[in-house]
Each structure stands twice: as C-alpha cells, then as structure tokens.
PDB file of C-alpha atoms in Angstrom:
ATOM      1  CA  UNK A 451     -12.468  10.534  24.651  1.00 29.00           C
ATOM      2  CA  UNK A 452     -15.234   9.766  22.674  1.00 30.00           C
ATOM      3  CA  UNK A 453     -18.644  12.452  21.689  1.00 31.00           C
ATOM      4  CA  UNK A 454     -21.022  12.486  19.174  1.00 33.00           C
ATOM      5  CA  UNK A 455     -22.375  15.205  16.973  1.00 38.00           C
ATOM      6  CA  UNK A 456     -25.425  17.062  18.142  1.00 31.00           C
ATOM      7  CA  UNK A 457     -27.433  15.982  14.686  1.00 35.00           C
ATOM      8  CA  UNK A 458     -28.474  12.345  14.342  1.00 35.00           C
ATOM      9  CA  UNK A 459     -25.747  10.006  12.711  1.00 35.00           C
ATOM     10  CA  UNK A 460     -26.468   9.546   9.409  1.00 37.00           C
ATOM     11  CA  UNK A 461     -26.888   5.875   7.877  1.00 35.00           C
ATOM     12  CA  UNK A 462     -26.277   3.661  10.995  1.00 37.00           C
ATOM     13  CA  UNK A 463     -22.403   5.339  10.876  1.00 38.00           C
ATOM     14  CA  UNK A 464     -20.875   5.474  14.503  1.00 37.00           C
ATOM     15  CA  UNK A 465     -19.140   8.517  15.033  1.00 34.00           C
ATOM     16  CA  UNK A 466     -16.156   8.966  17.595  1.00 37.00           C
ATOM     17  CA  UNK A 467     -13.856  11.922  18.368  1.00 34.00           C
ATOM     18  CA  UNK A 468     -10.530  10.842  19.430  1.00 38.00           C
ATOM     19  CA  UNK A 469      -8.378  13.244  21.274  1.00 36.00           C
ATOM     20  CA  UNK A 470      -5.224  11.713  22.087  1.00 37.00           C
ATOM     21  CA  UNK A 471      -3.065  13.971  23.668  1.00 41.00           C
ATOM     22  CA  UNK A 472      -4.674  17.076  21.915  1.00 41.00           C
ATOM     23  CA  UNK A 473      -1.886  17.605  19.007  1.00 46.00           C
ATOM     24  CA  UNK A 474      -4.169  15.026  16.727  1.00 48.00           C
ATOM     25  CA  UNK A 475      -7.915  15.093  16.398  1.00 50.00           C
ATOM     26  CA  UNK A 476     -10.778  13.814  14.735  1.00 48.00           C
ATOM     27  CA  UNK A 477     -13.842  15.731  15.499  1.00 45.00           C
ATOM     28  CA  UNK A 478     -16.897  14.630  13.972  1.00 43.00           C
ATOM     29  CA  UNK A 479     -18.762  18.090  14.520  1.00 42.00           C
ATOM     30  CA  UNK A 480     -16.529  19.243  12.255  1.00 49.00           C
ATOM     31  CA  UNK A 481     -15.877  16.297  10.482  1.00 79.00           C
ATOM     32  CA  UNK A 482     -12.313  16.505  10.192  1.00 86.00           C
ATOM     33  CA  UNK A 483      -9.248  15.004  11.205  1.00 91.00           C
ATOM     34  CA  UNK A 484      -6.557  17.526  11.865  1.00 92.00           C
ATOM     35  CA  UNK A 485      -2.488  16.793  12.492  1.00 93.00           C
ATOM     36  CA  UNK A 486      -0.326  19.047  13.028  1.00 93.00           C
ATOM     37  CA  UNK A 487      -2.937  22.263  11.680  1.00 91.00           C
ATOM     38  CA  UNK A 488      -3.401  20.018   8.706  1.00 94.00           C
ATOM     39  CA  UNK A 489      -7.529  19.881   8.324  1.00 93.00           C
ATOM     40  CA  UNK A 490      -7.950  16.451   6.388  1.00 93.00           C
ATOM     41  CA  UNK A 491     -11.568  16.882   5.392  1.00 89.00           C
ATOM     42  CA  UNK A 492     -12.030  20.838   4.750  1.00 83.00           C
ATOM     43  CA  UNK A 493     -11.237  23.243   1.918  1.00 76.00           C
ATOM     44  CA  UNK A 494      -8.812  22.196  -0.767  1.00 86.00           C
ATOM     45  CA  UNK A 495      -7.395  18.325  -0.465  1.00 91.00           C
ATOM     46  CA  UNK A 496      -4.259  17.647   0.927  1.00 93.00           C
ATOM     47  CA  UNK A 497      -1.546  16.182  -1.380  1.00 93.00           C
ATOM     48  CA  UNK A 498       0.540  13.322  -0.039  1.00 95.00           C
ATOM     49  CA  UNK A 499       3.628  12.631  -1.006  1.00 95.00           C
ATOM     50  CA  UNK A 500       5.354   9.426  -1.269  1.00 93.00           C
ATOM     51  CA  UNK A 501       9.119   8.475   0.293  1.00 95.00           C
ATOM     52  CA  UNK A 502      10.182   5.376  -1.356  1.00 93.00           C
ATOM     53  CA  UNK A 503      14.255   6.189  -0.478  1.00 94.00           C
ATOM     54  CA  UNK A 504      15.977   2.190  -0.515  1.00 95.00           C
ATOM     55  CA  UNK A 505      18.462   3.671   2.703  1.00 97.00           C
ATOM     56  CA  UNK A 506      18.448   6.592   4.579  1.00 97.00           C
ATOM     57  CA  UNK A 507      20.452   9.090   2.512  1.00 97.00           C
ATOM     58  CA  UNK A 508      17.859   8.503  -0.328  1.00 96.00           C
ATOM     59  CA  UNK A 509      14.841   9.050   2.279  1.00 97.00           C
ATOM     60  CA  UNK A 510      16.321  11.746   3.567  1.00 97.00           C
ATOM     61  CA  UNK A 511      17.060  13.502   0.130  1.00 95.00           C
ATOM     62  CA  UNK A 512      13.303  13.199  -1.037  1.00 94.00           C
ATOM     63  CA  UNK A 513      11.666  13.546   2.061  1.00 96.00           C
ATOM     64  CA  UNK A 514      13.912  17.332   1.946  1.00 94.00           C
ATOM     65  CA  UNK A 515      12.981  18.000  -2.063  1.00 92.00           C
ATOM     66  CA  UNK A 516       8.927  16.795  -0.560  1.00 92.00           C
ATOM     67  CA  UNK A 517       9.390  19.570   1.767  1.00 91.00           C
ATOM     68  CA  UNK A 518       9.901  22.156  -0.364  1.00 90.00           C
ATOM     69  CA  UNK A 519       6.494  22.022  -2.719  1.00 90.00           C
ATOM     70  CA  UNK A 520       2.954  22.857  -0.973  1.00 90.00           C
ATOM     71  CA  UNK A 521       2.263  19.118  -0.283  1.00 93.00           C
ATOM     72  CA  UNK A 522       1.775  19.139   3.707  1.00 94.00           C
ATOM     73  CA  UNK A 523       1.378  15.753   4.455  1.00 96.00           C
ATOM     74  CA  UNK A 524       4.410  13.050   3.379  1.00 97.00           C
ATOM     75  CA  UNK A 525       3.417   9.099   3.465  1.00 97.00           C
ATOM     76  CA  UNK A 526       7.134   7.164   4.381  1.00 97.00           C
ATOM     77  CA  UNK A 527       6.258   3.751   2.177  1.00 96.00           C
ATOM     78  CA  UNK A 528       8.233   1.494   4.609  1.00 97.00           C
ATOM     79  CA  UNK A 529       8.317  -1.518   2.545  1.00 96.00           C
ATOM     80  CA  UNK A 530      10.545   0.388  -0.250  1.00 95.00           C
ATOM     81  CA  UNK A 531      13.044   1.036   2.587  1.00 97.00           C
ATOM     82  CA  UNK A 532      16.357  -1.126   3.519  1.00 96.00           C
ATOM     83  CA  UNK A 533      15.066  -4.019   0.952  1.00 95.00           C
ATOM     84  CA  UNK A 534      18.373  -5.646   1.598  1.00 95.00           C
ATOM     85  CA  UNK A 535      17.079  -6.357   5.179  1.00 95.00           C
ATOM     86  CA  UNK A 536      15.350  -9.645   4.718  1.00 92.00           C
ATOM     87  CA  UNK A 537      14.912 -10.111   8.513  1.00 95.00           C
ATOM     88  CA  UNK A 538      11.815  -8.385   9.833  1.00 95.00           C
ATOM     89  CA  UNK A 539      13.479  -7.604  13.303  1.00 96.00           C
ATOM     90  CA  UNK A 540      16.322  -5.935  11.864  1.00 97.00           C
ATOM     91  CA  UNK A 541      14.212  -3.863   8.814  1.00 97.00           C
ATOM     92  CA  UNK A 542      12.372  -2.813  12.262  1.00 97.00           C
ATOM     93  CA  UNK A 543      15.076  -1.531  13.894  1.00 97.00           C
ATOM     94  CA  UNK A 544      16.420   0.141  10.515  1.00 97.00           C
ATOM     95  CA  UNK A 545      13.473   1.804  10.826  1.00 97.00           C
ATOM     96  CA  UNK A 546      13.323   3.340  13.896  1.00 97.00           C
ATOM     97  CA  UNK A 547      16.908   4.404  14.011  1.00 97.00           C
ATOM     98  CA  UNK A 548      16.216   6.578  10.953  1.00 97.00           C
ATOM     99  CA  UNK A 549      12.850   7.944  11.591  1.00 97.00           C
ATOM    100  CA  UNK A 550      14.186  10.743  14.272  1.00 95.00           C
ATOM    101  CA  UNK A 551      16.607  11.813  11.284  1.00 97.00           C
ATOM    102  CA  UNK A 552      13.241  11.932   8.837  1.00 97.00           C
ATOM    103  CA  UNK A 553      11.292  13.961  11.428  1.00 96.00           C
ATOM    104  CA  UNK A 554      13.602  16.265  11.716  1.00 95.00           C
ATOM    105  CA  UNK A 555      13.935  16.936   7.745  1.00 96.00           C
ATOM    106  CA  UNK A 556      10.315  17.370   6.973  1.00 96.00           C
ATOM    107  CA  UNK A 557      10.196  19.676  10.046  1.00 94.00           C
ATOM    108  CA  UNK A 558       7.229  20.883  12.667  1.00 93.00           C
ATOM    109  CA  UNK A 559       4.532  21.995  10.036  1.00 94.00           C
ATOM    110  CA  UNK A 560       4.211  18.598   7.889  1.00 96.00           C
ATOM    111  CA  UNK A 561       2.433  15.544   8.988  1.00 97.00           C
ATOM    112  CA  UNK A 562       3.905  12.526   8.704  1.00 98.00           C
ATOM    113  CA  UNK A 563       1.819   8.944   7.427  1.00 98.00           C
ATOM    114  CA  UNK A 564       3.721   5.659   7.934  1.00 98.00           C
ATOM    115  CA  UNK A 565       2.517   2.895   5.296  1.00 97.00           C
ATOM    116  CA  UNK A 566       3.516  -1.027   4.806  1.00 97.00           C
ATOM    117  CA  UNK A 567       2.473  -2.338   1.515  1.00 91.00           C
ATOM    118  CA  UNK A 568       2.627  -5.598   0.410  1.00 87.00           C
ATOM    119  CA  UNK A 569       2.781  -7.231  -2.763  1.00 84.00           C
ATOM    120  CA  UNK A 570      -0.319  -7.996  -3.042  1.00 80.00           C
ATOM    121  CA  UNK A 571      -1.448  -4.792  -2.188  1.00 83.00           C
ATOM    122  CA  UNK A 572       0.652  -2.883  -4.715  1.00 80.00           C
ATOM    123  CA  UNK A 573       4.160  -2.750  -2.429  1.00 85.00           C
ATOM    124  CA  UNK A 574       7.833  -4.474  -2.554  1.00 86.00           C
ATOM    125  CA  UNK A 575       7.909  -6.988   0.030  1.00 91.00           C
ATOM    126  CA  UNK A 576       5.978  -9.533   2.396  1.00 92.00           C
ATOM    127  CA  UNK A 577       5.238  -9.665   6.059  1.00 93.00           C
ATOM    128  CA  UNK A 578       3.224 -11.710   8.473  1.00 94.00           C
ATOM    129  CA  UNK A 579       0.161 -10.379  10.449  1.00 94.00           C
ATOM    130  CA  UNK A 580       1.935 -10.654  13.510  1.00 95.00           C
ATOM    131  CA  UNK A 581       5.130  -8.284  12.702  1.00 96.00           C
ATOM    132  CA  UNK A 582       3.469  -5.615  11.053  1.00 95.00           C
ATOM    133  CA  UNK A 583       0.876  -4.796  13.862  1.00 95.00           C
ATOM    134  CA  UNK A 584       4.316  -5.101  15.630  1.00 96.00           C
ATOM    135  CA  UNK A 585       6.377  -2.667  13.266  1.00 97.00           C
ATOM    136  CA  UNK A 586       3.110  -0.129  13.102  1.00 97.00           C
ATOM    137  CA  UNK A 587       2.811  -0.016  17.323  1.00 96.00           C
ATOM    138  CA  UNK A 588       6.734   0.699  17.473  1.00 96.00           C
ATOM    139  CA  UNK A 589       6.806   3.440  15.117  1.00 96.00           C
ATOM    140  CA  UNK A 590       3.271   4.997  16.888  1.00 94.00           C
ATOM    141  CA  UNK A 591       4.195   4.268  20.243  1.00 92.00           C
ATOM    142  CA  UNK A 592       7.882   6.316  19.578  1.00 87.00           C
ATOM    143  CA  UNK A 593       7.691   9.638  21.658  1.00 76.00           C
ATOM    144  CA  UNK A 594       9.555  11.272  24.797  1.00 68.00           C
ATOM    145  CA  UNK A 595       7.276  12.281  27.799  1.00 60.00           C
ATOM    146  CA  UNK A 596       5.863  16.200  26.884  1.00 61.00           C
ATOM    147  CA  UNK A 597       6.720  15.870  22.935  1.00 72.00           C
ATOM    148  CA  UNK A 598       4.574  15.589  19.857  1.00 82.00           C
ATOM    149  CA  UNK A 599       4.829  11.764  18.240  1.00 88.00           C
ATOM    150  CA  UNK A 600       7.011  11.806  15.152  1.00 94.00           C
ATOM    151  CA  UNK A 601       4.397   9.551  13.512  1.00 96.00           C
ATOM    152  CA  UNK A 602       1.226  11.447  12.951  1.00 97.00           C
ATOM    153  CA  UNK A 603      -0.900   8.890  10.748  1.00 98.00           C
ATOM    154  CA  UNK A 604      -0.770   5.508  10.683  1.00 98.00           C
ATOM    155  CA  UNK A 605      -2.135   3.417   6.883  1.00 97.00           C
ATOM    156  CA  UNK A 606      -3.643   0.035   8.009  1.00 97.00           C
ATOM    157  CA  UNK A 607      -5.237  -2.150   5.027  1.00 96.00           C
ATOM    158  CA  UNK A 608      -8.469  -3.896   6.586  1.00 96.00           C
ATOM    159  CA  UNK A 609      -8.792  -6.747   5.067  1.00 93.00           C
ATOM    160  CA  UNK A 610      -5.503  -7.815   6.969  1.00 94.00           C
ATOM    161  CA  UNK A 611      -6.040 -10.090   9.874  1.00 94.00           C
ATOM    162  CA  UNK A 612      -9.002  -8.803  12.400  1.00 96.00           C
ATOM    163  CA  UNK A 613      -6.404  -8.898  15.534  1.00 95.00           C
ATOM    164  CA  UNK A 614      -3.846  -7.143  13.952  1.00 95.00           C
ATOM    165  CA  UNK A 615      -6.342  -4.415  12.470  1.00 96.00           C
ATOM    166  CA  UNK A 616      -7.690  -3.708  15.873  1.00 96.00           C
ATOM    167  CA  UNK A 617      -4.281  -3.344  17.897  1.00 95.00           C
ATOM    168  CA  UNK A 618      -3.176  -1.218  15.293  1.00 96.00           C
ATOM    169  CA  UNK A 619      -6.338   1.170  15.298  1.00 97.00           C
ATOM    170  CA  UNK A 620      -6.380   0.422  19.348  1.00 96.00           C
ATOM    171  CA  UNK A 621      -2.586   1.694  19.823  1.00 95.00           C
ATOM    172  CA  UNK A 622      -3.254   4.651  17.050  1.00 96.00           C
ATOM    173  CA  UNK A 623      -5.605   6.306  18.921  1.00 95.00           C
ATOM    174  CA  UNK A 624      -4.288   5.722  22.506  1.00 92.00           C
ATOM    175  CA  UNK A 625      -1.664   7.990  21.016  1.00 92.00           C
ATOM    176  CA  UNK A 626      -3.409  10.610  19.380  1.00 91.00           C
ATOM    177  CA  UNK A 627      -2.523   8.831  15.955  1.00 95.00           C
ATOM    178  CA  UNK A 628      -4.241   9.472  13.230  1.00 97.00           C
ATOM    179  CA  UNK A 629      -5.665   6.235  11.415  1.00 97.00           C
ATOM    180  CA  UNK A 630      -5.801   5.349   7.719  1.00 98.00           C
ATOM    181  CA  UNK A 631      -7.890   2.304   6.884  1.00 98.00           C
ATOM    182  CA  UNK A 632      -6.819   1.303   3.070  1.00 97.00           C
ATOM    183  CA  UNK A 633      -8.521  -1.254   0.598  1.00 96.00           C
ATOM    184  CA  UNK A 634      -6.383  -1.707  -2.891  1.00 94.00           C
ATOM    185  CA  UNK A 635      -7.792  -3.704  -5.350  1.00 94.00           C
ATOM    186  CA  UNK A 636      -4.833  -4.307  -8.238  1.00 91.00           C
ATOM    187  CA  UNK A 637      -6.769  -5.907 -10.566  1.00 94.00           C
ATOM    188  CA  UNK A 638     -10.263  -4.330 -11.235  1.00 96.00           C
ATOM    189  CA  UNK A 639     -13.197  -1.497  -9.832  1.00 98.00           C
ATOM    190  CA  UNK A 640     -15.550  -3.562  -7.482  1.00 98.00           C
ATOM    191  CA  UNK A 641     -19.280  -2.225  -7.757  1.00 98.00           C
ATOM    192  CA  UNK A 642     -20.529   1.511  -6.392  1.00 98.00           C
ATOM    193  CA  UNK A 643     -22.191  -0.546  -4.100  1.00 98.00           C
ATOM    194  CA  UNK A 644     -19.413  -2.171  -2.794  1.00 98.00           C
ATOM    195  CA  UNK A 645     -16.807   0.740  -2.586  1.00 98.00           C
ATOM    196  CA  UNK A 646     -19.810   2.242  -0.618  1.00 98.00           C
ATOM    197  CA  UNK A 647     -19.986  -0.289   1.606  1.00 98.00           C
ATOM    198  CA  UNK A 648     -16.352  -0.747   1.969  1.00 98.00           C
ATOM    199  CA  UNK A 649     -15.738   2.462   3.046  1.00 98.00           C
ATOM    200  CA  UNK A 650     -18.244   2.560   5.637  1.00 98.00           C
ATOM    201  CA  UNK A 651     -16.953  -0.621   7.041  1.00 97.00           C
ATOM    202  CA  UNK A 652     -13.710   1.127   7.284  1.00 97.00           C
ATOM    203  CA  UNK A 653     -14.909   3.675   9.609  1.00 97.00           C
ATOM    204  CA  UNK A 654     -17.137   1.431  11.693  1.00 96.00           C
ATOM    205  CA  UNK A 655     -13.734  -0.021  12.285  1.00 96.00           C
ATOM    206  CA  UNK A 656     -12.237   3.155  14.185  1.00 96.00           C
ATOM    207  CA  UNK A 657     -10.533   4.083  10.622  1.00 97.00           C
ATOM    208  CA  UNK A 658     -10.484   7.741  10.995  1.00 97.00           C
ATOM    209  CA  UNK A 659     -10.007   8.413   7.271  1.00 97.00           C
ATOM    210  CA  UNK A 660     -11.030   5.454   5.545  1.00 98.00           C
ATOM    211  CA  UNK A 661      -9.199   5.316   1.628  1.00 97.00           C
ATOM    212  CA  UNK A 662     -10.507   2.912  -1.368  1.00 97.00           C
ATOM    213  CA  UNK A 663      -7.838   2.274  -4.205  1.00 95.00           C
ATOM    214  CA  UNK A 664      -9.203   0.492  -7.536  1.00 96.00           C
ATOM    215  CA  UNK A 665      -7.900  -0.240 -10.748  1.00 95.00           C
ATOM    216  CA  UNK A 666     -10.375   0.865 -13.700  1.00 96.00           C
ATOM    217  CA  UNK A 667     -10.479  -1.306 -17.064  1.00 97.00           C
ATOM    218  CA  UNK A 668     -12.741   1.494 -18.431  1.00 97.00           C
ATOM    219  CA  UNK A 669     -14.151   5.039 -17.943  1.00 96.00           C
ATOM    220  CA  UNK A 670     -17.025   3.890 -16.766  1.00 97.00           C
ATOM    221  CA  UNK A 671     -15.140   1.821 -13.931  1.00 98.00           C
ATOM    222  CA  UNK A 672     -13.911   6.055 -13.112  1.00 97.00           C
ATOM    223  CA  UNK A 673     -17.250   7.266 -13.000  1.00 97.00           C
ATOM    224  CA  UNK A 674     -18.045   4.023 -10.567  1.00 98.00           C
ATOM    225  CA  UNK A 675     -15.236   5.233  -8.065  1.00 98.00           C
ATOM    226  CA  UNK A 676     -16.465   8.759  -8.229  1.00 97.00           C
ATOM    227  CA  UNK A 677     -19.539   8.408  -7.948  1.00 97.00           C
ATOM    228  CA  UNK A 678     -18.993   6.002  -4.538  1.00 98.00           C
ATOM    229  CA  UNK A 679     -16.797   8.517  -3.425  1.00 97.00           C
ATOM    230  CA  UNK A 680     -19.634  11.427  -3.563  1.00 96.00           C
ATOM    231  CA  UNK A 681     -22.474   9.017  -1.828  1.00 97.00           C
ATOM    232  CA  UNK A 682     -20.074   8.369   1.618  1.00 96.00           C
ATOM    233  CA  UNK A 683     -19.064  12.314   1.391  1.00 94.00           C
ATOM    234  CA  UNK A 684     -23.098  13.170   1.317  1.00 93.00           C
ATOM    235  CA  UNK A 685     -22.885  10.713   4.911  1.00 92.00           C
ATOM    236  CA  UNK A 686     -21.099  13.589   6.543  1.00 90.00           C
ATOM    237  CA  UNK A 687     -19.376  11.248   8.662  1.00 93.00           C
ATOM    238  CA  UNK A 688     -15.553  12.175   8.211  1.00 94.00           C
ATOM    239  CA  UNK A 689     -13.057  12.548   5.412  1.00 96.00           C
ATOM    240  CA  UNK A 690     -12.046   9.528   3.413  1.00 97.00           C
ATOM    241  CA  UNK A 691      -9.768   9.080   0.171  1.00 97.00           C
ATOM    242  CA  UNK A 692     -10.676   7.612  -2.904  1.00 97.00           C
ATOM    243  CA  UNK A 693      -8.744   7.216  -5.632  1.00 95.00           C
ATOM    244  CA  UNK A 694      -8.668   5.187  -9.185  1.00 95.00           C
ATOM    245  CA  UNK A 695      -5.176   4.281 -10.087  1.00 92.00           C
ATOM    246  CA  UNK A 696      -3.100   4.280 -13.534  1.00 89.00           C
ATOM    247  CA  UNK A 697      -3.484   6.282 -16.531  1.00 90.00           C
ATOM    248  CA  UNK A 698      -7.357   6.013 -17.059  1.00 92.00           C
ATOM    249  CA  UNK A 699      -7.971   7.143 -13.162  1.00 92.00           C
ATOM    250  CA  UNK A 700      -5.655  10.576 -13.336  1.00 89.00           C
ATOM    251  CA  UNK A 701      -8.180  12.470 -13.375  1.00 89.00           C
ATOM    252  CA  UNK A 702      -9.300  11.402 -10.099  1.00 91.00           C
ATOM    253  CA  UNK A 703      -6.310  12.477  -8.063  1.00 85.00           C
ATOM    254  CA  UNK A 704      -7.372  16.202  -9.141  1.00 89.00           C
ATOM    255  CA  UNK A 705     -11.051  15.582  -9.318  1.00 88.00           C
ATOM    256  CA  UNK A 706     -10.658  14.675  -5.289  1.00 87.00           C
ATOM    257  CA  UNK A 707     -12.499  17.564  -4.196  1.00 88.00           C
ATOM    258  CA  UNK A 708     -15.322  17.998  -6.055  1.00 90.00           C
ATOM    259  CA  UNK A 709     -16.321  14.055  -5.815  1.00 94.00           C
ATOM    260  CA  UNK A 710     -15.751  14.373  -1.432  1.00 93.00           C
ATOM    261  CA  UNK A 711     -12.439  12.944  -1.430  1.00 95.00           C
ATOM    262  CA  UNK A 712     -10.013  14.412   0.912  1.00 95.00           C
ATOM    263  CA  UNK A 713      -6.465  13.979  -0.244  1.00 95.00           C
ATOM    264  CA  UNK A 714      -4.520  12.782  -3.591  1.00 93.00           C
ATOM    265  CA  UNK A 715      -1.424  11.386  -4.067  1.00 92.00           C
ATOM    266  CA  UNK A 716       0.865  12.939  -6.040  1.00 89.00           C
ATOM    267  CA  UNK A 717       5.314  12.714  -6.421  1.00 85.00           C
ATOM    268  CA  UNK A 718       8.128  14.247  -5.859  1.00 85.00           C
ATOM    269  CA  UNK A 719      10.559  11.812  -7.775  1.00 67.00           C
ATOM    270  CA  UNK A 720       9.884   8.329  -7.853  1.00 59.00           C
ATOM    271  CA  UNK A 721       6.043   7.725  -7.156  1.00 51.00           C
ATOM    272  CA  UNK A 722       4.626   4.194  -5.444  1.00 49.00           C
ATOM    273  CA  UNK A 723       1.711   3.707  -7.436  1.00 55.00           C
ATOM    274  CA  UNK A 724       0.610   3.972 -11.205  1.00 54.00           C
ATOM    275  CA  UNK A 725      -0.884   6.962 -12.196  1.00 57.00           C
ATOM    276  CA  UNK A 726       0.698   9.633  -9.774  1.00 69.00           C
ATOM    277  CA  UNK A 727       1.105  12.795 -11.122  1.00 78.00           C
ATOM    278  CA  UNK A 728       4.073  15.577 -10.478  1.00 82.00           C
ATOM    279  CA  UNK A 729       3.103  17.719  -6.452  1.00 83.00           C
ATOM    280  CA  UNK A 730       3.354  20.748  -7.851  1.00 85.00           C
ATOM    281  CA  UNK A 731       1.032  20.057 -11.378  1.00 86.00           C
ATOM    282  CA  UNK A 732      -1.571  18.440  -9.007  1.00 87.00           C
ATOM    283  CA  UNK A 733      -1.505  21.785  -6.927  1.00 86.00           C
ATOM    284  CA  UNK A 734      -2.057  23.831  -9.813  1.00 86.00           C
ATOM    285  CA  UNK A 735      -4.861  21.817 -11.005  1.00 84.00           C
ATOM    286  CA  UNK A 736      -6.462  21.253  -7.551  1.00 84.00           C
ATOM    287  CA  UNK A 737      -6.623  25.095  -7.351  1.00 84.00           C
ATOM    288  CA  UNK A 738      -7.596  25.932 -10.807  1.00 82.00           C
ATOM    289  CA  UNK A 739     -10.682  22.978 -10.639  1.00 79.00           C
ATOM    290  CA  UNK A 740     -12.144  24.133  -7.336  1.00 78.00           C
ATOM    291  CA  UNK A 741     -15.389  24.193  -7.010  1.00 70.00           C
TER     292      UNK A 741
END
C-alpha cells in the first residue's frame, strides 16, 4: 500500500509507505521505519550489531552475548558464515537451516538485518548477481502462514546489478521487509555533493533506509560525510545511515544523531568493519551526546 504525506515532498523525493503484513512499516508521515517496535528514524539511534560466527555454534554464541546489551537491532553478515562452503547452493542452504535456530536466540523484541558483503565492498567472499538476489528472496520470503518473518531487514548495495536490486527491493516489501540500500566506498570520501545525491538515489529506488559508508583520508573528508548526512536529514524524507569508517571516522558512529543519521554500528566481539566501537561504550556515549 502506498500514501503520501499530507505536506508537499520535499526536493523531487518520492515518498511510499509500505505496509506489508502490518508487523513492518515505513510511514513517511512519520518518517520512520519501524520492525518489530524498533522506530529507525526517531529519538536516540539504534545500534546494530554485527554476527560474523564462521558456523553455527559461533553465530549462535554472539548473536546470544548481542542479546544481552541495549543494541535492538542485530545485522547476520552472511558472507563471514560457513566460508568452507565454496558452492553458493549449498552456503544457501547452510543458511537457511540455521536461521530458525538464530531467530530463536535473539528472541521476539530484536530485529533482525540480513547482509552479503563482498570483497569489494568490505566482506569475505564473492558472488554473482544472479545468486545473491536469489540467497536475499529465500531468506525474506522464509515464513509460515499467520507468523512474523524471521528476517526483518534486508541490506542491498545499489550499485549491484539494476535487476537484481529491484527483485530484491520488489520481494522486500511484498513481505513487509524492511529495505537497506548500502553504498561502501573502501578507498576514499566522494564529494558532499555526491553522498547527497547518492543517498537520494537510494530512496528513489524503494530503499527504505538508504546507508552511505566512506573511508576518510582526513578530518575534513569527516566533516564532508557529516555534513551530507545533515542536508538529506533536513529532506524529511525517511531515516538513512551514514557512517565514516576506521579510526579517523569514530566519531561518527556516536555523532549519528545529531548529524540525522539513524543507526551506528557498533560490536559485540569481533566487528566487520574498521572503526567499530564496543555496544555498550557507543550506548553510553549516544546517551551522554544527545542533543
């Protein structure tokens, strides 16, 4: 189902409220997307956690010590799991036949985000096009008639193939999925312009919470990714995540919400991406630097 906001849309954005079967939302009135109570977009940022357990007893362990810390929403990095399965079919299957087991352990009150990273994008292994849209529309298309999906976001990067982006975001919201549209640059910070422009794209695209992840060479490349991240939070068109990786961006992972960013990263364990900082130290600092 799709509705706009009574006010005009700002800066040629499109917005869209999609309802799924009513346990997800993202309601542009509000301009919010909510899973499972969790109000991405409002108040204090949400912390996400990483699970980057090689086999399931090593999931299962830090998706349990996740759990226990305030962070509400836990991102299962799929491409750190079963890396001795070098056949995509059978990593697939792995997959599923653990993710009931995972569900269970983070329990009815913390969201769930499923992510596929490759190499280029900062993550441990390859795949075509073709078999992640498949591995993404298995793991969101998983429920029993009546039930809540076990998956309740979904990370897509966007500058994957077109096809692949749209079945994705397609099957996501047919199932009251949540969507994550990512952009990692390794390397460098493109221009305030261009994270702008980026992000916008990224919604256009149905991303419901679109993320930007740069690499800064200087403080200045910081200030760039803030300051990008505070022009698409004045477009009041939904939550998005920004977030400047490594050392030099830390401060941007508790910064999040005075700059309009909705969520940080942050580990329990082993992290996935330089620059993470400890769940429970990025609590403390979220709350103590509120605005």
């Amino acid at each position: 189902m799709r509705e706009h906001p009574q006010n005009e849309t700002p800066r040629g954005e499109e917005p869209t409220l999609e309802q799924g079967t009513g346990q997800h939302e993202t309601d542009v009135r509000r301009r919010t997307a909510t899973v499972r109570g969790i109000e991405l977009g409002r108040a204090r940022p949400e912390i996400i956690v990483p699970l980057v357990g090689a086999d399931e007893e090593d999931l299962l362990a830090q998706a349990g010590s996740a759990a226990s810390t305030r962070a509400r929403i836990m991102e299962w990095r799929l491409d750190r799991f079963r890396p001795d399965l070098g056949d995509t079919g059978e990593h697939r299957e792995a997959v599923l036949a653990v993710l009931p087991a995972l569900r269970a352990q983070l329990g009815p009150d913390r969201a769930l985000l499923v992510t596929f990273r490759t190499v280029a994008e900062g993550g441990a292994r390859p795949i075509a096009d073709v078999d992640l849209g498949i591995l993404l529309d298995a793991l969101i298309s998983v429920r029993r008639a009546g039930t809540q999906s076990p998956v309740d976001l979904v990370d897509i990067e966007t500058s994957r193939d077109a096809g692949t982006v749209a079945r994705v975001i397609s099957a996501a919201h047919r199932h009251g999925t949540v969507v994550v549209g990512s952009f990692h640059d390794m390397e460098t910070t493109p221009s305030e312009a261009e994270l702008v422009k980026i992000l916008r794209a990224q919604r256009r695209l149905g991303a419901d919470v679109p993320k930007i992840a740069v690499t800064p060479r200087s403080a200045r490349d910081v200030l760039t990714l803030l300051s990008a991240s505070l022009t698409v939070a004045e477009d009041l068109s939904g939550p998005h995540i920004a977030i400047s990786m490594g050392p030099l961006g830390a401060s941007t992972r508790v910064a999040a919400e005075t700059f309009g960013s909705a969520a940080t990263f942050a580990t329990v364990g082993e992290g996935s991406a330089p620059g993470q900082l400890r769940a429970e130290d990025v609590a403390e600092m979220l709350e103590l630097l509120r605005p």
